[in-house]
mmCIF file of C-alpha atoms in Angstrom:
data_model
loop_
_atom_site.group_PDB
_atom_site.id
_atom_site.type_symbol
_atom_site.label_atom_id
_atom_site.label_comp_id
_atom_site.label_asym_id
_atom_site.label_seq_id
_atom_site.Cartn_x
_atom_site.Cartn_y
_atom_site.Cartn_z
ATOM 1 C CA MET A 24 32.453 7.397 8.718
ATOM 2 C CA SER A 25 32.978 8.593 5.140
ATOM 3 C CA PRO A 26 31.582 11.945 3.962
ATOM 4 C CA ARG A 27 27.980 11.687 2.823
ATOM 5 C CA PRO A 28 27.827 11.399 -0.995
ATOM 6 C CA GLU A 29 26.029 14.114 -2.942
ATOM 7 C CA PRO A 30 22.543 13.286 -4.268
ATOM 8 C CA LEU A 31 22.287 11.382 -7.537
ATOM 9 C CA LEU A 32 18.706 12.444 -8.301
ATOM 10 C CA PRO A 33 18.357 14.563 -11.456
ATOM 11 C CA GLU A 34 16.750 17.308 -9.354
ATOM 12 C CA GLN A 35 15.593 17.949 -5.814
ATOM 13 C CA PHE A 36 11.827 18.109 -5.235
ATOM 14 C CA GLY A 37 9.111 17.259 -2.756
ATOM 15 C CA PRO A 38 8.858 17.284 1.048
ATOM 16 C CA LEU A 39 11.348 14.391 1.433
ATOM 17 C CA GLN A 40 14.151 15.874 -0.626
ATOM 18 C CA GLY A 41 17.506 15.082 0.939
ATOM 19 C CA VAL A 42 16.278 11.813 2.495
ATOM 20 C CA ARG A 43 18.129 8.725 1.227
ATOM 21 C CA ILE A 44 16.562 5.268 1.540
ATOM 22 C CA LEU A 45 18.082 1.848 0.900
ATOM 23 C CA SER A 46 15.341 -0.670 0.107
ATOM 24 C CA THR A 47 16.117 -4.389 -0.018
ATOM 25 C CA GLY A 48 12.685 -5.991 0.282
ATOM 26 C CA THR A 49 10.628 -7.766 -2.348
ATOM 27 C CA ILE A 50 7.103 -7.937 -3.761
ATOM 28 C CA VAL A 51 4.813 -5.161 -2.372
ATOM 29 C CA ALA A 52 4.568 -4.388 1.352
ATOM 30 C CA GLN A 53 7.984 -2.822 1.968
ATOM 31 C CA PRO A 54 9.100 -1.752 -1.548
ATOM 32 C CA PHE A 55 5.872 0.199 -2.066
ATOM 33 C CA ALA A 56 6.602 2.180 1.102
ATOM 34 C CA ALA A 57 9.973 3.175 -0.372
ATOM 35 C CA ALA A 58 8.336 4.011 -3.705
ATOM 36 C CA LEU A 59 5.842 6.309 -1.960
ATOM 37 C CA ALA A 60 8.774 8.138 -0.400
ATOM 38 C CA ALA A 61 10.459 8.334 -3.808
ATOM 39 C CA GLU A 62 7.425 10.085 -5.256
ATOM 40 C CA MET A 63 7.805 12.701 -2.521
ATOM 41 C CA GLY A 64 11.443 13.393 -3.336
ATOM 42 C CA ALA A 65 13.407 10.806 -1.360
ATOM 43 C CA GLU A 66 16.391 9.230 -3.087
ATOM 44 C CA VAL A 67 15.599 5.500 -3.125
ATOM 45 C CA ILE A 68 18.058 2.745 -4.016
ATOM 46 C CA GLN A 69 16.421 -0.652 -4.510
ATOM 47 C CA ILE A 70 18.634 -3.752 -4.289
ATOM 48 C CA GLU A 71 17.548 -7.003 -5.971
ATOM 49 C CA ARG A 72 19.146 -10.432 -6.317
ATOM 50 C CA PRO A 73 21.628 -10.635 -9.229
ATOM 51 C CA ASN A 74 20.237 -12.374 -12.329
ATOM 52 C CA VAL A 75 16.956 -13.072 -10.514
ATOM 53 C CA GLY A 76 15.291 -9.834 -9.482
ATOM 54 C CA ASP A 77 11.939 -9.319 -7.812
ATOM 55 C CA VAL A 78 9.273 -11.885 -8.652
ATOM 56 C CA THR A 79 6.755 -9.088 -9.256
ATOM 57 C CA ARG A 80 8.669 -7.886 -12.305
ATOM 58 C CA SER A 81 7.042 -10.772 -14.247
ATOM 59 C CA LEU A 82 8.584 -9.831 -17.563
ATOM 60 C CA ALA A 83 6.580 -11.402 -20.400
ATOM 61 C CA ASN A 84 5.553 -10.896 -23.993
ATOM 62 C CA GLY A 85 2.712 -8.545 -24.790
ATOM 63 C CA GLU A 86 -0.564 -9.539 -26.374
ATOM 64 C CA ASN A 87 -0.859 -9.809 -30.154
ATOM 65 C CA GLY A 88 2.896 -9.657 -30.629
ATOM 66 C CA GLU A 89 3.201 -6.169 -29.146
ATOM 67 C CA GLY A 90 6.614 -6.905 -27.692
ATOM 68 C CA PRO A 91 7.773 -6.928 -24.059
ATOM 69 C CA THR A 92 5.489 -5.918 -21.242
ATOM 70 C CA ILE A 93 5.687 -6.040 -17.460
ATOM 71 C CA ASN A 94 3.449 -6.721 -14.529
ATOM 72 C CA HIS A 95 1.067 -3.773 -14.330
ATOM 73 C CA LEU A 96 1.506 -3.692 -10.544
ATOM 74 C CA TRP A 97 5.263 -3.260 -11.018
ATOM 75 C CA ALA A 98 4.821 -0.465 -13.569
ATOM 76 C CA GLN A 99 2.469 1.438 -11.247
ATOM 77 C CA ASP A 100 4.278 0.931 -7.943
ATOM 78 C CA ARG A 101 7.995 1.026 -8.766
ATOM 79 C CA ARG A 102 8.684 4.530 -10.062
ATOM 80 C CA ASN A 103 11.398 7.086 -9.223
ATOM 81 C CA THR A 104 13.766 4.386 -8.003
ATOM 82 C CA PHE A 105 17.433 3.489 -8.672
ATOM 83 C CA TYR A 106 17.772 -0.243 -9.357
ATOM 84 C CA THR A 107 20.860 -2.191 -8.329
ATOM 85 C CA THR A 108 21.740 -5.828 -7.676
ATOM 86 C CA LEU A 109 23.789 -7.330 -4.843
ATOM 87 C CA ASP A 110 24.356 -10.725 -3.222
ATOM 88 C CA PHE A 111 24.434 -10.112 0.550
ATOM 89 C CA ALA A 112 25.483 -13.685 1.294
ATOM 90 C CA THR A 113 29.034 -13.134 -0.004
ATOM 91 C CA PRO A 114 31.740 -11.361 2.035
ATOM 92 C CA GLU A 115 32.199 -8.775 -0.714
ATOM 93 C CA GLY A 116 28.441 -8.255 -0.970
ATOM 94 C CA LYS A 117 28.242 -7.690 2.763
ATOM 95 C CA ASP A 118 31.080 -5.164 2.569
ATOM 96 C CA ILE A 119 29.418 -3.283 -0.299
ATOM 97 C CA PHE A 120 26.121 -3.212 1.611
ATOM 98 C CA LEU A 121 27.747 -1.736 4.730
ATOM 99 C CA ARG A 122 29.533 0.887 2.639
ATOM 100 C CA LEU A 123 26.190 1.912 1.155
ATOM 101 C CA ILE A 124 24.641 2.014 4.634
ATOM 102 C CA GLU A 125 27.154 4.692 5.678
ATOM 103 C CA GLY A 126 25.540 7.219 3.342
ATOM 104 C CA VAL A 127 21.811 6.576 3.818
ATOM 105 C CA ASP A 128 19.236 7.712 6.373
ATOM 106 C CA ILE A 129 16.895 4.739 6.239
ATOM 107 C CA TRP A 130 17.167 1.049 5.473
ATOM 108 C CA MET A 131 13.922 -0.844 4.803
ATOM 109 C CA GLU A 132 13.783 -4.591 4.196
ATOM 110 C CA SER A 133 11.317 -7.475 4.146
ATOM 111 C CA SER A 134 12.312 -10.992 5.129
ATOM 112 C CA LYS A 135 11.706 -13.673 7.726
ATOM 113 C CA ALA A 136 13.167 -13.085 11.189
ATOM 114 C CA GLY A 137 16.917 -13.583 11.373
ATOM 115 C CA THR A 138 17.611 -13.538 7.625
ATOM 116 C CA TYR A 139 20.090 -10.680 7.689
ATOM 117 C CA SER A 140 21.664 -11.840 10.941
ATOM 118 C CA ASN A 141 22.524 -15.092 9.195
ATOM 119 C CA TRP A 142 24.492 -13.039 6.665
ATOM 120 C CA GLY A 143 26.369 -11.198 9.418
ATOM 121 C CA LEU A 144 24.205 -8.107 8.994
ATOM 122 C CA ASP A 145 22.449 -8.005 12.352
ATOM 123 C CA ASP A 146 21.096 -4.670 13.612
ATOM 124 C CA GLU A 147 24.044 -4.049 15.936
ATOM 125 C CA THR A 148 26.548 -4.491 13.097
ATOM 126 C CA VAL A 149 24.614 -2.194 10.787
ATOM 127 C CA LEU A 150 24.021 0.517 13.409
ATOM 128 C CA ALA A 151 27.715 0.463 14.322
ATOM 129 C CA VAL A 152 28.398 1.684 10.784
ATOM 130 C CA ASN A 153 25.692 4.381 10.913
ATOM 131 C CA PRO A 154 24.355 5.111 14.439
ATOM 132 C CA ALA A 155 21.698 7.542 13.174
ATOM 133 C CA LEU A 156 20.226 4.985 10.775
ATOM 134 C CA ILE A 157 16.558 3.979 10.880
ATOM 135 C CA ILE A 158 16.133 0.258 10.213
ATOM 136 C CA THR A 159 12.636 -0.994 9.387
ATOM 137 C CA HIS A 160 12.138 -4.761 9.273
ATOM 138 C CA VAL A 161 8.918 -5.837 7.565
ATOM 139 C CA SER A 162 7.939 -9.497 7.919
ATOM 140 C CA GLY A 163 4.868 -11.662 8.034
ATOM 141 C CA TYR A 164 4.982 -12.434 11.757
ATOM 142 C CA GLY A 165 7.639 -10.133 13.227
ATOM 143 C CA GLN A 166 11.233 -10.465 14.384
ATOM 144 C CA THR A 167 10.311 -11.843 17.808
ATOM 145 C CA GLY A 168 7.436 -13.868 19.253
ATOM 146 C CA HIS A 169 6.390 -17.500 19.392
ATOM 147 C CA PRO A 170 9.089 -19.606 17.674
ATOM 148 C CA ASP A 171 6.513 -21.656 15.764
ATOM 149 C CA TYR A 172 5.457 -18.551 13.820
ATOM 150 C CA LEU A 173 8.628 -16.637 12.994
ATOM 151 C CA ASN A 174 9.714 -18.728 10.007
ATOM 152 C CA ARG A 175 6.273 -18.983 8.431
ATOM 153 C CA ALA A 176 5.829 -17.557 4.946
ATOM 154 C CA SER A 177 3.329 -14.750 4.520
ATOM 155 C CA TYR A 178 1.693 -13.116 1.546
ATOM 156 C CA ASP A 179 -1.199 -10.698 1.295
ATOM 157 C CA PRO A 180 -4.064 -13.190 1.930
ATOM 158 C CA ILE A 181 -2.124 -14.724 4.827
ATOM 159 C CA GLY A 182 -1.853 -11.294 6.439
ATOM 160 C CA GLN A 183 -5.579 -10.709 6.003
ATOM 161 C CA ALA A 184 -6.449 -14.133 7.401
ATOM 162 C CA PHE A 185 -4.131 -14.049 10.435
ATOM 163 C CA GLY A 186 -4.644 -10.326 11.057
ATOM 164 C CA GLY A 187 -8.392 -10.763 11.426
ATOM 165 C CA THR A 188 -9.962 -8.738 8.611
ATOM 166 C CA MET A 189 -10.746 -11.735 6.402
ATOM 167 C CA GLY A 190 -12.747 -13.404 9.169
ATOM 168 C CA ILE A 191 -15.239 -10.525 9.199
ATOM 169 C CA THR A 192 -15.287 -9.827 5.442
ATOM 170 C CA GLY A 193 -17.736 -11.469 3.071
ATOM 171 C CA SER A 194 -21.277 -12.820 3.085
ATOM 172 C CA PRO A 195 -22.643 -14.864 6.006
ATOM 173 C CA ASP A 196 -22.036 -18.609 6.249
ATOM 174 C CA PRO A 197 -22.058 -20.849 4.288
ATOM 175 C CA GLU A 198 -20.374 -18.409 1.873
ATOM 176 C CA PRO A 199 -16.571 -18.307 2.230
ATOM 177 C CA PRO A 200 -14.649 -15.463 3.913
ATOM 178 C CA MET A 201 -13.361 -12.903 1.413
ATOM 179 C CA THR A 202 -10.049 -11.157 0.939
ATOM 180 C CA SER A 203 -10.084 -7.431 0.275
ATOM 181 C CA ARG A 204 -8.566 -6.554 -3.097
ATOM 182 C CA PRO A 205 -6.191 -5.567 -4.374
ATOM 183 C CA LEU A 206 -3.611 -6.662 -1.808
ATOM 184 C CA ALA A 207 -5.128 -4.799 1.132
ATOM 185 C CA ALA A 208 -2.749 -6.365 3.675
ATOM 186 C CA ASP A 209 0.327 -5.436 1.648
ATOM 187 C CA TYR A 210 -0.731 -1.854 1.028
ATOM 188 C CA THR A 211 -1.850 -1.355 4.629
ATOM 189 C CA THR A 212 1.577 -2.603 5.727
ATOM 190 C CA SER A 213 3.256 -0.209 3.265
ATOM 191 C CA GLN A 214 1.503 2.790 4.778
ATOM 192 C CA MET A 215 2.354 1.623 8.298
ATOM 193 C CA CYS A 216 5.958 1.046 7.226
ATOM 194 C CA LEU A 217 6.407 4.531 5.789
ATOM 195 C CA TRP A 218 4.746 6.573 8.533
ATOM 196 C CA SER A 219 6.545 4.725 11.331
ATOM 197 C CA THR A 220 9.887 5.006 9.547
ATOM 198 C CA LEU A 221 9.449 8.738 9.031
ATOM 199 C CA ALA A 222 8.404 9.147 12.677
ATOM 200 C CA ALA A 223 11.664 7.486 13.735
ATOM 201 C CA TYR A 224 13.583 9.590 11.211
ATOM 202 C CA ILE A 225 12.188 12.806 12.723
ATOM 203 C CA TYR A 226 13.420 11.617 16.124
ATOM 204 C CA ALA A 227 16.853 10.849 14.651
ATOM 205 C CA LEU A 228 17.040 14.362 13.182
ATOM 206 C CA ARG A 229 16.494 15.806 16.669
ATOM 207 C CA THR A 230 18.765 13.448 18.585
ATOM 208 C CA GLY A 231 21.153 11.745 16.166
ATOM 209 C CA GLN A 232 19.872 8.439 17.555
ATOM 210 C CA GLY A 233 18.865 5.729 15.114
ATOM 211 C CA GLN A 234 16.601 2.818 15.992
ATOM 212 C CA VAL A 235 15.025 -0.390 14.736
ATOM 213 C CA ILE A 236 11.358 -0.866 13.788
ATOM 214 C CA ASP A 237 9.817 -4.342 13.866
ATOM 215 C CA LEU A 238 6.672 -4.358 11.694
ATOM 216 C CA ALA A 239 4.683 -7.560 11.235
ATOM 217 C CA GLN A 240 2.284 -7.623 8.301
ATOM 218 C CA TYR A 241 -0.504 -9.253 10.303
ATOM 219 C CA GLU A 242 -0.189 -6.548 13.001
ATOM 220 C CA ALA A 243 -0.565 -3.780 10.413
ATOM 221 C CA VAL A 244 -3.785 -5.494 9.319
ATOM 222 C CA HIS A 245 -4.891 -6.098 12.902
ATOM 223 C CA LYS A 246 -4.363 -2.418 13.741
ATOM 224 C CA VAL A 247 -7.212 -1.395 11.416
ATOM 225 C CA LEU A 248 -9.812 -3.746 12.939
ATOM 226 C CA SER A 249 -11.541 -0.699 14.475
ATOM 227 C CA GLY A 250 -13.335 -1.640 17.707
ATOM 228 C CA THR A 251 -13.585 -5.352 16.943
ATOM 229 C CA MET A 252 -11.159 -6.507 19.636
ATOM 230 C CA VAL A 253 -12.414 -4.045 22.257
ATOM 231 C CA GLU A 254 -15.900 -5.458 21.714
ATOM 232 C CA TYR A 255 -14.603 -9.014 22.023
ATOM 233 C CA PHE A 256 -12.567 -8.367 25.182
ATOM 234 C CA SER A 257 -15.445 -6.382 26.723
ATOM 235 C CA SER A 258 -18.368 -8.648 25.894
ATOM 236 C CA GLY A 259 -17.089 -11.770 24.179
ATOM 237 C CA VAL A 260 -18.754 -10.917 20.847
ATOM 238 C CA ASN A 261 -17.253 -12.928 17.979
ATOM 239 C CA PRO A 262 -18.749 -11.066 14.987
ATOM 240 C CA GLU A 263 -20.235 -12.923 12.057
ATOM 241 C CA ARG A 264 -19.755 -11.863 8.466
ATOM 242 C CA ARG A 265 -22.550 -9.594 7.244
ATOM 243 C CA GLY A 266 -21.623 -8.921 3.635
ATOM 244 C CA ASN A 267 -21.939 -5.199 2.869
ATOM 245 C CA LYS A 268 -24.386 -4.466 5.693
ATOM 246 C CA SER A 269 -23.023 -2.665 8.734
ATOM 247 C CA GLY A 270 -25.219 -4.597 11.170
ATOM 248 C CA ARG A 271 -25.457 -1.512 13.377
ATOM 249 C CA SER A 272 -27.423 1.036 11.364
ATOM 250 C CA GLN A 273 -29.021 1.522 7.987
ATOM 251 C CA PRO A 274 -28.840 2.392 5.213
ATOM 252 C CA PHE A 275 -25.167 1.495 5.097
ATOM 253 C CA GLY A 276 -24.290 -0.888 2.274
ATOM 254 C CA SER A 277 -24.685 -1.835 -1.379
ATOM 255 C CA TYR A 278 -27.915 -1.728 -3.354
ATOM 256 C CA GLN A 279 -28.821 -2.892 -6.862
ATOM 257 C CA ALA A 280 -30.389 -0.424 -9.271
ATOM 258 C CA GLN A 281 -31.821 -1.083 -12.740
ATOM 259 C CA ASP A 282 -28.419 -1.004 -14.422
ATOM 260 C CA GLY A 283 -25.810 -1.665 -11.740
ATOM 261 C CA TRP A 284 -24.684 -1.412 -8.143
ATOM 262 C CA LEU A 285 -24.292 1.566 -5.837
ATOM 263 C CA VAL A 286 -23.577 2.291 -2.187
ATOM 264 C CA ILE A 287 -25.706 4.336 0.190
ATOM 265 C CA ALA A 288 -24.441 5.324 3.633
ATOM 266 C CA ALA A 289 -26.370 7.452 6.109
ATOM 267 C CA LEU A 290 -25.493 7.878 9.770
ATOM 268 C CA GLY A 291 -27.337 9.753 12.510
ATOM 269 C CA THR A 292 -29.836 12.386 11.359
ATOM 270 C CA VAL A 293 -28.991 11.729 7.705
ATOM 271 C CA PHE A 294 -31.384 8.771 8.059
ATOM 272 C CA ASP A 295 -34.266 11.281 8.098
ATOM 273 C CA LYS A 296 -33.105 12.639 4.744
ATOM 274 C CA VAL A 297 -33.331 9.162 3.250
ATOM 275 C CA CYS A 298 -36.862 8.888 4.650
ATOM 276 C CA GLU A 299 -37.733 12.179 2.949
ATOM 277 C CA VAL A 300 -36.498 10.821 -0.384
ATOM 278 C CA LEU A 301 -38.681 7.725 0.157
ATOM 279 C CA ASN A 302 -41.682 9.853 1.294
ATOM 280 C CA LEU A 303 -41.684 8.191 4.714
ATOM 281 C CA ASP A 304 -43.130 10.236 7.580
ATOM 282 C CA THR A 305 -40.649 10.468 10.477
ATOM 283 C CA ASP A 306 -42.881 12.521 12.792
ATOM 284 C CA ASP A 307 -44.436 9.547 14.620
ATOM 285 C CA GLY A 308 -41.099 7.882 15.447
ATOM 286 C CA TYR A 309 -41.974 4.580 13.765
ATOM 287 C CA TRP A 310 -38.990 4.610 11.446
ATOM 288 C CA GLU A 311 -36.510 5.583 14.164
ATOM 289 C CA GLU A 312 -36.378 1.958 15.285
ATOM 290 C CA ALA A 313 -35.573 0.941 11.709
ATOM 291 C CA ARG A 314 -32.383 2.997 11.775
ATOM 292 C CA LEU A 315 -30.617 1.076 14.551
ATOM 293 C CA ASN A 316 -32.555 -2.200 14.892
ATOM 294 C CA LEU A 317 -32.199 -3.835 11.500
ATOM 295 C CA GLU A 318 -33.967 -7.041 12.554
ATOM 296 C CA SER A 319 -37.058 -5.275 13.900
ATOM 297 C CA ILE A 320 -40.264 -5.133 11.855
ATOM 298 C CA PRO A 321 -39.668 -1.449 10.956
ATOM 299 C CA GLY A 322 -36.052 -2.275 10.144
ATOM 300 C CA ILE A 323 -36.922 -5.083 7.745
ATOM 301 C CA GLU A 324 -39.717 -2.985 6.225
ATOM 302 C CA PHE A 325 -37.454 0.020 5.683
ATOM 303 C CA ASP A 326 -34.790 -2.097 3.968
ATOM 304 C CA ALA A 327 -37.392 -3.585 1.625
ATOM 305 C CA ILE A 328 -38.820 -0.162 0.754
ATOM 306 C CA LEU A 329 -35.387 1.306 0.058
ATOM 307 C CA ARG A 330 -34.268 -1.636 -2.076
ATOM 308 C CA GLY A 331 -37.519 -1.558 -4.015
ATOM 309 C CA TRP A 332 -37.144 2.167 -4.666
ATOM 310 C CA VAL A 333 -33.528 1.770 -5.809
ATOM 311 C CA GLU A 334 -34.465 -1.078 -8.148
ATOM 312 C CA GLU A 335 -36.963 1.210 -9.897
ATOM 313 C CA HIS A 336 -34.233 3.730 -10.794
ATOM 314 C CA THR A 337 -30.958 3.771 -12.667
ATOM 315 C CA VAL A 338 -27.659 4.171 -10.842
ATOM 316 C CA GLU A 339 -27.309 7.700 -12.202
ATOM 317 C CA GLU A 340 -30.789 8.667 -10.990
ATOM 318 C CA VAL A 341 -30.250 7.308 -7.462
ATOM 319 C CA VAL A 342 -26.833 8.939 -7.126
ATOM 320 C CA LYS A 343 -28.216 12.287 -8.272
ATOM 321 C CA ILE A 344 -31.272 12.193 -5.995
ATOM 322 C CA MET A 345 -29.434 11.010 -2.897
ATOM 323 C CA ASN A 346 -26.562 13.459 -3.208
ATOM 324 C CA ALA A 347 -29.004 16.311 -3.806
ATOM 325 C CA ALA A 348 -30.547 15.334 -0.464
ATOM 326 C CA GLN A 349 -27.058 15.302 1.145
ATOM 327 C CA VAL A 350 -27.100 11.523 1.581
ATOM 328 C CA GLY A 351 -23.828 9.699 0.968
ATOM 329 C CA CYS A 352 -24.188 7.777 -2.279
ATOM 330 C CA SER A 353 -21.809 6.577 -4.981
ATOM 331 C CA PRO A 354 -21.832 4.180 -7.892
ATOM 332 C CA VAL A 355 -19.643 1.109 -7.488
ATOM 333 C CA MET A 356 -16.980 2.296 -9.909
ATOM 334 C CA THR A 357 -15.199 0.109 -12.457
ATOM 335 C CA PRO A 358 -11.851 1.091 -14.028
ATOM 336 C CA LYS A 359 -13.782 2.241 -17.123
ATOM 337 C CA ASP A 360 -16.093 4.374 -14.959
ATOM 338 C CA ILE A 361 -13.110 5.859 -13.146
ATOM 339 C CA ALA A 362 -11.218 6.670 -16.349
ATOM 340 C CA GLU A 363 -14.219 8.578 -17.707
ATOM 341 C CA ASP A 364 -15.330 10.285 -14.482
ATOM 342 C CA PRO A 365 -15.179 14.111 -14.558
ATOM 343 C CA HIS A 366 -14.066 14.446 -10.922
ATOM 344 C CA TYR A 367 -11.083 12.143 -11.412
ATOM 345 C CA LYS A 368 -10.207 14.213 -14.476
ATOM 346 C CA ALA A 369 -10.674 17.551 -12.707
ATOM 347 C CA ARG A 370 -8.316 16.490 -9.910
ATOM 348 C CA GLU A 371 -5.801 15.042 -12.405
ATOM 349 C CA VAL A 372 -5.600 11.735 -10.561
ATOM 350 C CA HIS A 373 -4.185 9.923 -13.595
ATOM 351 C CA THR A 374 -1.079 10.832 -15.526
ATOM 352 C CA GLU A 375 1.467 9.528 -18.035
ATOM 353 C CA TRP A 376 5.139 8.745 -17.481
ATOM 354 C CA ASP A 377 8.041 7.111 -19.301
ATOM 355 C CA ASP A 378 8.707 3.491 -18.373
ATOM 356 C CA LEU A 379 12.294 2.431 -19.075
ATOM 357 C CA GLN A 380 11.542 -1.278 -19.280
ATOM 358 C CA LEU A 381 8.803 -0.835 -21.842
ATOM 359 C CA GLY A 382 10.517 1.998 -23.652
ATOM 360 C CA ARG A 383 7.283 3.938 -23.964
ATOM 361 C CA LYS A 384 4.820 6.084 -22.078
ATOM 362 C CA ILE A 385 2.203 4.449 -19.894
ATOM 363 C CA LYS A 386 -0.713 5.913 -17.959
ATOM 364 C CA GLY A 387 -1.826 5.197 -14.422
ATOM 365 C CA ILE A 388 -2.311 6.741 -10.982
ATOM 366 C CA GLY A 389 -0.257 9.880 -10.350
ATOM 367 C CA VAL A 390 1.265 11.235 -7.136
ATOM 368 C CA ILE A 391 -1.132 11.314 -4.169
ATOM 369 C CA PRO A 392 -1.665 13.429 -2.102
ATOM 370 C CA LYS A 393 -0.967 16.868 -3.525
ATOM 371 C CA PHE A 394 1.316 19.266 -1.612
ATOM 372 C CA SER A 395 0.872 23.028 -2.112
ATOM 373 C CA GLU A 396 4.523 24.032 -1.640
ATOM 374 C CA THR A 397 6.603 20.882 -2.198
ATOM 375 C CA PRO A 398 4.711 18.705 -4.670
ATOM 376 C CA GLY A 399 5.873 15.221 -5.509
ATOM 377 C CA LYS A 400 6.556 14.183 -9.081
ATOM 378 C CA ILE A 401 7.346 11.218 -11.323
ATOM 379 C CA TRP A 402 10.766 11.658 -12.889
ATOM 380 C CA ARG A 403 10.897 8.164 -14.376
ATOM 381 C CA GLY A 404 9.084 4.858 -14.319
ATOM 382 C CA SER A 405 10.361 1.400 -13.491
ATOM 383 C CA ALA A 406 13.718 0.218 -14.851
ATOM 384 C CA PRO A 407 15.331 -3.098 -15.857
ATOM 385 C CA LEU A 408 17.123 -5.316 -13.343
ATOM 386 C CA GLY A 409 20.457 -3.763 -12.322
ATOM 387 C CA HIS A 410 19.860 -0.734 -14.530
ATOM 388 C CA ASP A 411 21.656 1.640 -12.152
ATOM 389 C CA ASN A 412 24.491 -0.594 -10.933
ATOM 390 C CA GLU A 413 27.197 1.449 -12.546
ATOM 391 C CA ALA A 414 25.730 4.827 -11.615
ATOM 392 C CA ILE A 415 25.135 3.876 -7.952
ATOM 393 C CA TYR A 416 28.362 1.984 -7.286
ATOM 394 C CA ARG A 417 30.494 4.580 -9.037
ATOM 395 C CA HIS A 418 28.802 7.565 -7.400
ATOM 396 C CA PHE A 419 28.411 6.256 -3.854
ATOM 397 C CA LEU A 420 31.349 3.856 -3.530
ATOM 398 C CA GLY A 421 33.804 5.063 -6.166
ATOM 399 C CA LEU A 422 34.085 1.661 -7.846
ATOM 400 C CA GLU A 423 35.777 1.652 -11.242
ATOM 401 C CA SER A 424 34.763 -0.207 -14.413
ATOM 402 C CA ALA A 425 37.197 -3.095 -13.868
ATOM 403 C CA GLU A 426 35.928 -3.664 -10.301
ATOM 404 C CA LEU A 427 32.322 -3.560 -11.429
ATOM 405 C CA GLU A 428 32.972 -6.020 -14.234
ATOM 406 C CA SER A 429 34.711 -8.390 -11.827
ATOM 407 C CA LEU A 430 31.806 -8.191 -9.373
ATOM 408 C CA ARG A 431 29.369 -8.802 -12.215
ATOM 409 C CA GLU A 432 31.246 -11.829 -13.533
ATOM 410 C CA ARG A 433 31.295 -13.420 -10.078
ATOM 411 C CA GLY A 434 27.574 -12.828 -9.547
ATOM 412 C CA ILE A 435 28.041 -10.429 -6.630
ATOM 413 C CA ILE A 436 26.159 -7.647 -8.442
#
C-alpha cells in the first residue's frame, strides 16, 4: 500500500479533520452525507460521470438575463467538496479508482445492488486494496433481499411510500397521502448514512478492521416510524391518516388564527395551562377527558373552544400568550418569516459563501450544529463539473499533464 497522501484542504478544521472520504453517489441521499462531513472538516472527493455530471446540478440561465444559475439545492448542499470526473466502467477508470481508494478512510456510494460488482469493483476487491476502509452502499432497496426489489429505481417519494411514512401522513380519506417536504426520505437517509459510517470508522480506528454498510433508503425512513410497527404487531392497528392531529392527545396540531397558521402542542400537565389561557376550570375533572379522548363530548367541545379562541386572535398574539403560559406554540414559518426572525439572526443560522459556479456570493443555511472547540466552516461553495481533476489526480496519484490530457480526450475523466 502506498504512503497516505498529505491533505489537499487549504486548512485543517473541525472535528473530522484528517478524515478522507471518496463519494461517488448522485442526487441527494448519499452525497449530502459526505457534504455534512465536509462542513465538519473531512476532506471529501466527489466523483461524477465525465461530460454528464450529477443531474441535480441543473445548470440553467438565470431570470431576466442575469446569467448562469444553478439548482438551489445543489448550491446549498454541495459545499467544501473537491469535484472530479471518472468513468469506472473502463479498465483505466477502475485502476484510477482503486489507486484513490488506497489513500481514503471512507467510500460512500449510491446505486442499485450489484452496480460496482459489474465493473469489477466488488467489496472484496476494494477492501483488498485498503483493509481498513469503510464502504457505505446507499440504495433504494438494499444490496440483498427479495430479487424482485433489488433493481427497482427509488427516489425520495418512493422511499417515503415504501418506508411507511407517506401512508400515515396527510388528511383522512378521501384526501391523498402526502409526502413530507423537502425530500424527507433523502435527508433522513443522509443522516443515517453519516452516523453509521462514522460509527464504523471509530471501530476501524480501534481495530484496523474495515467493513461494509448496506443502507436501504426505505429502511432509513422506516426506522423513524416511532411505535407504529410495534402497535401493529401487538394489536393489529393499521393507523389512518389524521392530518395534523395527533389522535392521542390535544392540543397537538395546527390552528388557524386571524392572519395565518400556527401550531400548539401540549402534553401531560401542560394541558392545564392551556385551560387556564382559555379560562376553563380544571378543578372538577371535566376537561381531563378532553385531553386524551378526542372523540368524547368534552374532547370535541374543547377543540371547538380552542379553535374559536385562536380564530379571534392574530398569530403573534396567540404565540405570545401561549409561550408566556409555557405552552408550546409557534407560527408556521415561511422562508420570509425565517429570514426576518430575530432568533434565527441571533444564532447566525444563515451565512454567505462564495460559489465557484456562479462566481458570486450566495446566502443560505450555515454549518449546523455548532461545536465549541472544533467548529465547522464553509471554505468554498459548489464547483463546476471536473473542477478539481488536475489538483486531485496530480496530488493523490502523481499524474502529469500529458496523462491527464490523454485521459480527458478518451472520456475516462
